[in-house]
mmCIF file of C-alpha atoms and ligand atoms in Angstrom:
data_model
loop_
_atom_site.group_PDB
_atom_site.id
_atom_site.type_symbol
_atom_site.label_atom_id
_atom_site.label_comp_id
_atom_site.label_asym_id
_atom_site.label_seq_id
_atom_site.Cartn_x
_atom_site.Cartn_y
_atom_site.Cartn_z
ATOM 1 C CA MET A 1 -36.546 40.717 32.735
ATOM 2 C CA LYS A 2 -34.597 37.523 33.452
ATOM 3 C CA LEU A 3 -37.167 35.534 31.542
ATOM 4 C CA VAL A 4 -36.740 37.789 28.490
ATOM 5 C CA ILE A 5 -32.954 37.303 28.527
ATOM 6 C CA VAL A 6 -33.386 33.534 28.762
ATOM 7 C CA LEU A 7 -35.881 33.519 25.878
ATOM 8 C CA VAL A 8 -33.651 35.691 23.683
ATOM 9 C CA SER A 9 -30.618 33.470 24.360
ATOM 10 C CA LEU A 10 -32.634 30.340 23.610
ATOM 11 C CA LEU A 11 -33.783 31.835 20.286
ATOM 12 C CA ALA A 12 -30.226 32.786 19.386
ATOM 13 C CA LEU A 13 -28.921 29.326 20.260
ATOM 14 C CA GLY A 14 -31.749 27.742 18.299
ATOM 15 C CA SER A 15 -30.957 29.695 15.144
ATOM 16 C CA ILE A 16 -27.255 28.841 15.408
ATOM 17 C CA ALA A 17 -28.136 25.168 15.763
ATOM 18 C CA ALA A 18 -30.492 25.408 12.768
ATOM 19 C CA ALA A 19 -27.792 27.081 10.657
ATOM 20 C CA ILE A 20 -25.290 24.354 11.533
ATOM 21 C CA PHE A 21 -27.867 21.682 10.727
ATOM 22 C CA VAL A 22 -28.703 23.205 7.330
ATOM 23 C CA GLY A 23 -24.998 23.773 6.681
ATOM 24 C CA THR A 24 -24.085 20.147 7.240
ATOM 25 C CA ARG A 25 -27.062 18.861 5.280
ATOM 26 C CA THR A 26 -26.315 20.915 2.163
ATOM 27 C CA PHE A 27 -22.553 20.359 2.154
ATOM 28 C CA GLU A 28 -21.411 18.653 -1.043
ATOM 29 C CA ARG A 29 -18.122 17.001 -1.758
ATOM 30 C CA THR A 30 -17.703 18.208 -5.297
ATOM 31 C CA VAL A 31 -18.808 21.309 -7.107
ATOM 32 C CA VAL A 32 -19.645 20.716 -10.748
ATOM 33 C CA SER A 33 -19.542 23.747 -13.025
ATOM 34 C CA ASP A 34 -21.104 21.938 -15.991
ATOM 35 C CA PRO A 35 -23.590 19.492 -14.471
ATOM 36 C CA TYR A 36 -25.067 18.293 -17.782
ATOM 37 C CA GLY A 37 -21.716 17.665 -19.516
ATOM 38 C CA HIS A 38 -20.372 16.109 -16.372
ATOM 39 C CA ALA A 39 -23.318 13.712 -16.167
ATOM 40 C CA LEU A 40 -22.831 12.671 -19.814
ATOM 41 C CA ARG A 41 -19.134 12.083 -19.338
ATOM 42 C CA PHE A 42 -19.795 10.225 -16.100
ATOM 43 C CA ASP A 43 -22.328 8.017 -17.878
ATOM 44 C CA GLU A 44 -19.964 7.212 -20.745
ATOM 45 C CA GLU A 45 -17.196 6.417 -18.301
ATOM 46 C CA ARG A 46 -19.466 4.187 -16.285
ATOM 47 C CA HIS A 47 -20.523 2.241 -19.374
ATOM 48 C CA ALA A 48 -16.902 1.802 -20.492
ATOM 49 C CA ARG A 49 -15.973 0.713 -16.980
ATOM 50 C CA ASP A 50 -18.766 -1.833 -16.812
ATOM 51 C CA ARG A 51 -17.979 -3.224 -20.266
ATOM 52 C CA LEU A 52 -14.196 -3.487 -19.772
ATOM 53 C CA GLY A 53 -14.270 -4.444 -16.094
ATOM 54 C CA TRP A 54 -10.801 -2.995 -15.547
ATOM 55 C CA ARG A 55 -9.572 -2.531 -12.025
ATOM 56 C CA ALA A 56 -6.230 -1.975 -10.354
ATOM 57 C CA ARG A 57 -4.781 -4.104 -7.618
ATOM 58 C CA PHE A 58 -2.325 -2.010 -5.619
ATOM 59 C CA ASP A 59 0.781 -3.515 -3.998
ATOM 60 C CA PRO A 60 0.283 -3.360 -0.217
ATOM 61 C CA GLY A 61 3.914 -2.249 0.110
ATOM 62 C CA SER A 62 3.042 0.948 -1.786
ATOM 63 C CA LEU A 63 0.272 1.916 0.615
ATOM 64 C CA HIS A 64 2.482 3.592 3.209
ATOM 65 C CA PRO A 65 3.424 7.244 3.559
ATOM 66 C CA GLY A 66 6.973 7.584 2.329
ATOM 67 C CA ALA A 67 6.758 4.845 -0.289
ATOM 68 C CA ALA A 68 8.491 6.354 -3.322
ATOM 69 C CA SER A 69 6.172 4.837 -5.898
ATOM 70 C CA LEU A 70 2.788 3.244 -6.296
ATOM 71 C CA ALA A 71 2.935 -0.136 -8.006
ATOM 72 C CA PHE A 72 -0.134 -1.993 -9.215
ATOM 73 C CA GLY A 73 -1.445 -4.620 -11.556
ATOM 74 C CA LEU A 74 -4.258 -3.808 -13.977
ATOM 75 C CA LEU A 75 -6.787 -6.604 -14.343
ATOM 76 C CA ASP A 76 -9.751 -7.097 -16.634
ATOM 77 C CA GLY A 77 -13.193 -8.373 -15.633
ATOM 78 C CA ALA A 78 -11.974 -11.976 -15.803
ATOM 79 C CA GLY A 79 -8.983 -11.211 -13.563
ATOM 80 C CA ALA A 80 -6.467 -11.423 -16.423
ATOM 81 C CA PRO A 81 -3.601 -8.895 -16.543
ATOM 82 C CA VAL A 82 -4.100 -5.968 -18.937
ATOM 83 C CA ASP A 83 -0.857 -5.092 -20.681
ATOM 84 C CA GLY A 84 0.002 -2.176 -22.937
ATOM 85 C CA ALA A 85 -2.327 0.412 -21.401
ATOM 86 C CA ALA A 86 -1.567 4.118 -21.070
ATOM 87 C CA ILE A 87 -2.510 5.160 -17.541
ATOM 88 C CA ARG A 88 -2.554 8.562 -15.899
ATOM 89 C CA VAL A 89 -2.780 8.274 -12.133
ATOM 90 C CA ALA A 90 -4.011 10.904 -9.690
ATOM 91 C CA LEU A 91 -3.941 10.620 -5.895
ATOM 92 C CA VAL A 92 -6.818 12.587 -4.421
ATOM 93 C CA ARG A 93 -7.629 13.199 -0.788
ATOM 94 C CA PRO A 94 -11.426 12.779 -0.635
ATOM 95 C CA ALA A 95 -11.774 14.890 2.515
ATOM 96 C CA GLY A 96 -10.543 18.404 1.915
ATOM 97 C CA PRO A 97 -8.924 20.079 -1.085
ATOM 98 C CA GLY A 98 -5.201 19.353 -0.691
ATOM 99 C CA PRO A 99 -2.856 19.054 -3.627
ATOM 100 C CA GLU A 100 -3.742 16.600 -6.346
ATOM 101 C CA LEU A 101 -0.765 14.446 -7.285
ATOM 102 C CA VAL A 102 -0.724 13.347 -10.922
ATOM 103 C CA ALA A 103 1.720 11.325 -13.011
ATOM 104 C CA ASP A 104 1.815 8.861 -15.882
ATOM 105 C CA ALA A 105 2.376 5.195 -15.060
ATOM 106 C CA ARG A 106 5.323 3.279 -16.446
ATOM 107 C CA PRO A 107 4.614 -0.245 -17.736
ATOM 108 C CA LEU A 108 6.624 -3.005 -16.027
ATOM 109 C CA GLY A 109 5.324 -5.828 -18.218
ATOM 110 C CA GLY A 110 2.858 -8.578 -17.407
ATOM 111 C CA GLY A 111 0.054 -6.099 -16.760
ATOM 112 C CA ARG A 112 2.012 -4.381 -13.989
ATOM 113 C CA TYR A 113 2.643 -0.654 -13.739
ATOM 114 C CA ALA A 114 4.315 1.815 -11.420
ATOM 115 C CA VAL A 115 3.895 5.528 -11.010
ATOM 116 C CA PRO A 116 6.440 7.726 -9.185
ATOM 117 C CA LEU A 117 3.909 9.040 -6.665
ATOM 118 C CA GLY A 118 3.800 8.489 -2.923
ATOM 119 C CA PHE A 119 0.992 9.159 -0.485
ATOM 120 C CA PRO A 120 2.059 12.121 1.651
ATOM 121 C CA ALA A 121 -0.143 11.141 4.589
ATOM 122 C CA PRO A 122 -1.997 8.150 5.997
ATOM 123 C CA GLY A 123 -5.761 7.760 5.778
ATOM 124 C CA PHE A 124 -8.239 7.144 3.007
ATOM 125 C CA TRP A 125 -7.311 8.265 -0.504
ATOM 126 C CA ASP A 126 -8.972 8.024 -3.886
ATOM 127 C CA VAL A 127 -6.744 6.761 -6.659
ATOM 128 C CA ARG A 128 -8.067 7.924 -10.015
ATOM 129 C CA LEU A 129 -6.816 6.054 -13.059
ATOM 130 C CA ASP A 130 -7.488 7.311 -16.573
ATOM 131 C CA VAL A 131 -6.812 4.201 -18.608
ATOM 132 C CA SER A 132 -6.714 3.932 -22.393
ATOM 133 C CA ARG A 133 -5.773 0.987 -24.516
ATOM 134 C CA GLY A 134 -6.439 0.682 -28.255
ATOM 135 C CA GLY A 135 -9.796 2.383 -28.764
ATOM 136 C CA ASP A 136 -10.952 1.764 -25.201
ATOM 137 C CA ALA A 137 -10.858 4.293 -22.415
ATOM 138 C CA ALA A 138 -12.213 4.304 -18.890
ATOM 139 C CA GLY A 139 -11.840 6.360 -15.757
ATOM 140 C CA LEU A 140 -11.592 4.354 -12.563
ATOM 141 C CA VAL A 141 -11.708 5.672 -9.028
ATOM 142 C CA GLN A 142 -10.601 3.287 -6.297
ATOM 143 C CA GLU A 143 -10.429 4.036 -2.622
ATOM 144 C CA VAL A 144 -7.368 2.847 -0.713
ATOM 145 C CA ARG A 145 -6.392 2.999 2.929
ATOM 146 C CA VAL A 146 -2.859 4.210 3.521
ATOM 147 C CA ALA A 147 -1.548 2.727 6.769
ATOM 148 C CA ALA A 148 -0.068 5.090 9.336
ATOM 149 C CA ALA A 149 3.342 3.430 9.315
ATOM 150 C CA ALA A 150 4.781 0.082 8.434
ATOM 151 C CA GLU A 151 2.295 -2.065 10.334
ATOM 152 C CA PRO A 152 3.899 -4.486 12.755
ATOM 153 C CA CYS A 153 4.343 -7.771 10.992
ATOM 154 C CA ASP A 154 5.398 -11.070 12.568
ATOM 155 C CA LEU A 155 7.162 -13.450 10.212
ATOM 156 C CA GLY A 156 5.700 -16.270 12.286
ATOM 157 C CA GLY A 157 2.284 -15.372 10.871
ATOM 158 C CA GLY A 158 3.135 -14.713 7.243
ATOM 159 C CA ARG A 159 5.443 -12.885 4.904
ATOM 160 C CA CYS A 160 6.364 -9.299 5.741
ATOM 161 C CA VAL A 161 6.838 -6.435 3.304
ATOM 162 C CA ALA A 162 8.892 -3.381 4.221
ATOM 163 C CA PRO A 163 10.991 -0.656 2.640
ATOM 164 C CA ALA A 164 14.761 -1.232 2.796
ATOM 165 C CA GLY A 165 16.370 2.024 1.700
ATOM 166 C CA PRO A 166 15.564 2.500 -1.984
ATOM 167 C CA PHE A 167 14.220 -1.051 -2.215
ATOM 168 C CA GLN A 168 11.016 -2.759 -1.217
ATOM 169 C CA VAL A 169 11.625 -6.188 0.282
ATOM 170 C CA ALA A 170 9.325 -9.037 1.228
ATOM 171 C CA LEU A 171 10.650 -11.759 3.521
ATOM 172 C CA ASP A 172 9.025 -15.108 4.029
ATOM 173 C CA LEU A 173 10.307 -17.720 6.520
ATOM 174 C CA GLY A 174 9.083 -21.267 6.618
ATOM 175 C CA PRO A 175 7.983 -23.836 7.364
ATOM 176 C CA ARG A 176 5.704 -22.542 10.109
ATOM 177 C CA PRO A 177 5.558 -22.667 13.024
ATOM 178 C CA LEU A 178 9.074 -21.225 13.100
ATOM 179 C CA LEU A 179 11.170 -23.383 15.432
ATOM 180 C CA PRO A 180 14.799 -23.344 16.631
ATOM 181 C CA MET A 181 17.136 -26.131 15.477
ATOM 182 C CA LYS A 182 15.060 -26.749 12.353
ATOM 183 C CA ASP A 183 15.892 -26.003 8.739
ATOM 184 C CA LEU A 184 14.261 -22.736 7.726
ATOM 185 C CA VAL A 185 13.859 -21.481 4.178
ATOM 186 C CA ALA A 186 14.276 -17.723 3.813
ATOM 187 C CA ALA A 187 12.690 -16.329 0.652
ATOM 188 C CA VAL A 188 13.122 -12.666 -0.244
ATOM 189 C CA GLU A 189 11.584 -10.647 -3.039
ATOM 190 C CA VAL A 190 13.276 -7.357 -3.980
ATOM 191 C CA LEU A 191 11.520 -4.563 -5.865
ATOM 192 C CA ARG A 192 12.571 -1.067 -6.791
ATOM 193 C CA GLY A 193 9.875 1.334 -7.977
ATOM 194 C CA GLY A 194 7.608 -1.694 -8.296
ATOM 195 C CA ALA A 195 9.990 -3.497 -10.675
ATOM 196 C CA PRO A 196 11.758 -6.736 -9.667
ATOM 197 C CA VAL A 197 15.488 -6.342 -8.972
ATOM 198 C CA ASP A 198 17.720 -9.162 -10.190
ATOM 199 C CA GLY A 199 21.469 -9.553 -9.719
ATOM 200 C CA ALA A 200 21.419 -8.079 -6.197
ATOM 201 C CA ALA A 201 23.488 -9.255 -3.234
ATOM 202 C CA VAL A 202 20.854 -10.239 -0.678
ATOM 203 C CA GLU A 203 21.631 -11.402 2.856
ATOM 204 C CA VAL A 204 19.500 -12.285 5.836
ATOM 205 C CA SER A 205 21.025 -12.311 9.317
ATOM 206 C CA PHE A 206 19.388 -13.448 12.528
ATOM 207 C CA SER A 207 19.924 -11.987 15.970
ATOM 208 C CA MET A 208 18.255 -11.617 19.333
ATOM 209 C CA LYS A 209 17.782 -8.282 20.983
ATOM 210 C CA ASP A 210 20.308 -7.496 23.751
ATOM 211 C CA MET A 211 21.870 -10.953 23.443
ATOM 212 C CA PHE A 212 24.686 -12.246 21.273
ATOM 213 C CA MET A 213 23.591 -15.529 19.723
ATOM 214 C CA GLY A 214 26.593 -16.020 17.425
ATOM 215 C CA GLU A 215 26.999 -14.823 13.863
ATOM 216 C CA ASN A 216 24.121 -16.130 11.768
ATOM 217 C CA ARG A 217 24.194 -14.692 8.280
ATOM 218 C CA VAL A 218 22.903 -16.289 5.101
ATOM 219 C CA ALA A 219 23.680 -15.126 1.561
ATOM 220 C CA LEU A 220 20.648 -15.830 -0.626
ATOM 221 C CA ARG A 221 20.803 -17.094 -4.200
ATOM 222 C CA GLY A 222 18.939 -15.360 -6.994
ATOM 223 C CA ALA A 223 16.084 -17.296 -8.548
ATOM 224 C CA GLY A 224 14.951 -14.680 -11.110
ATOM 225 C CA SER A 225 12.040 -12.220 -11.113
ATOM 226 C CA GLY A 226 13.511 -10.413 -8.107
ATOM 227 C CA ARG A 227 13.366 -13.555 -5.953
ATOM 228 C CA TYR A 228 16.142 -14.864 -3.704
ATOM 229 C CA ALA A 229 16.251 -17.860 -1.376
ATOM 230 C CA GLY A 230 18.495 -19.593 1.142
ATOM 231 C CA ARG A 231 18.496 -21.821 4.227
ATOM 232 C CA ALA A 232 19.089 -20.996 7.861
ATOM 233 C CA VAL A 233 18.961 -22.607 11.297
ATOM 234 C CA LEU A 234 18.265 -20.701 14.511
ATOM 235 C CA VAL A 235 20.040 -21.909 17.641
ATOM 236 C CA ARG A 236 18.006 -22.529 20.764
ATOM 237 C CA CYS A 237 18.228 -19.624 23.199
ATOM 238 C CA ALA A 238 19.887 -20.708 26.474
ATOM 239 C CA SER A 239 17.889 -18.056 28.350
ATOM 240 C CA GLY A 240 14.594 -19.250 26.914
ATOM 241 C CA GLY A 241 14.133 -16.148 24.716
ATOM 242 C CA ARG A 242 11.931 -16.499 21.662
ATOM 243 C CA ALA A 243 12.057 -13.025 20.158
ATOM 244 C CA TRP A 244 14.318 -12.803 17.115
ATOM 245 C CA VAL A 245 15.068 -10.191 14.509
ATOM 246 C CA ALA A 246 15.726 -10.982 10.862
ATOM 247 C CA THR A 247 17.752 -8.297 9.085
ATOM 248 C CA VAL A 248 17.473 -8.249 5.297
ATOM 249 C CA SER A 249 20.281 -6.410 3.488
ATOM 250 C CA VAL A 250 20.227 -5.649 -0.220
ATOM 251 C CA ARG A 251 22.963 -4.238 -2.448
ATOM 252 C CA ALA A 252 22.390 -3.630 -6.129
ATOM 253 C CA GLY A 253 23.653 -1.152 -8.704
ATOM 254 C CA GLY A 254 25.617 0.914 -6.164
ATOM 255 C CA LEU A 255 22.581 1.201 -3.867
ATOM 256 C CA ALA A 256 22.126 -0.439 -0.499
ATOM 257 C CA GLY A 257 19.351 -0.806 2.029
ATOM 258 C CA SER A 258 18.420 -2.961 4.965
ATOM 259 C CA VAL A 259 15.453 -3.560 7.221
ATOM 260 C CA GLU A 260 14.867 -5.367 10.511
ATOM 261 C CA LEU A 261 11.855 -7.637 10.820
ATOM 262 C CA PRO A 262 11.055 -9.047 14.265
ATOM 263 C CA PHE A 263 9.514 -12.455 14.831
ATOM 264 C CA THR A 264 8.849 -14.997 17.554
ATOM 265 C CA VAL A 265 9.789 -18.653 17.445
ATOM 266 C CA GLY A 266 7.836 -21.520 18.960
ATOM 267 C CA GLU A 267 9.111 -23.655 21.851
HETATM 268 CU CU1 CU B 1 19.019 -15.752 23.282
#
């Protein structure tokens, strides 16, 4: 009797396992209602894509949940900017249905565009771009990875990009290695919705955590195209501390935002 129960349970388990196996093997990502038409369209799109060589290069600062817009440059096969295109952008979560977010891109000039869409969650996303320009049209699908949060960035290693209220700022300090009692150049780029912001009041101040190191605030001068620059010197820390914070503050058109970017100086 015991043997029969064991055999029956084994059979039942086996069929469940088989069903799961078949289920996973036959799962498909997309269901196509008109396979023939879809294949034709897919083929045409692929040919147009190959011939035109268009592709988008997304601003890393846009690839965070909470970014208000997705900014990108459109390039042709030779890497030259493609201006004057009409682009409809869709953000699609490849795994799972989820809502599809669609909007038309706004041209910013110089082959750059921005669309007022943000990624609601981190992870891998497909960005679908339906691009037309003159008589040409192509559908591009590019996969992007949306980082979980602003990834930690050390200004000692390179420039850091972060949201500052309604703005997107990039701060670069140099020359490297960053050292106290040396002239440092602070260069800031300010964007809003992917477009450069000129005529802003931009300041960078330097401080150490839990330690007052004196007021150290630099007003940057505008250099056009959303760029600002100025000079600063960091005092040497009497306690031997090397961890600093640069705070970038931006005011423009009645809007204000600021962001703190930590960094470490050399000896
Ligand atoms: Cu200190």
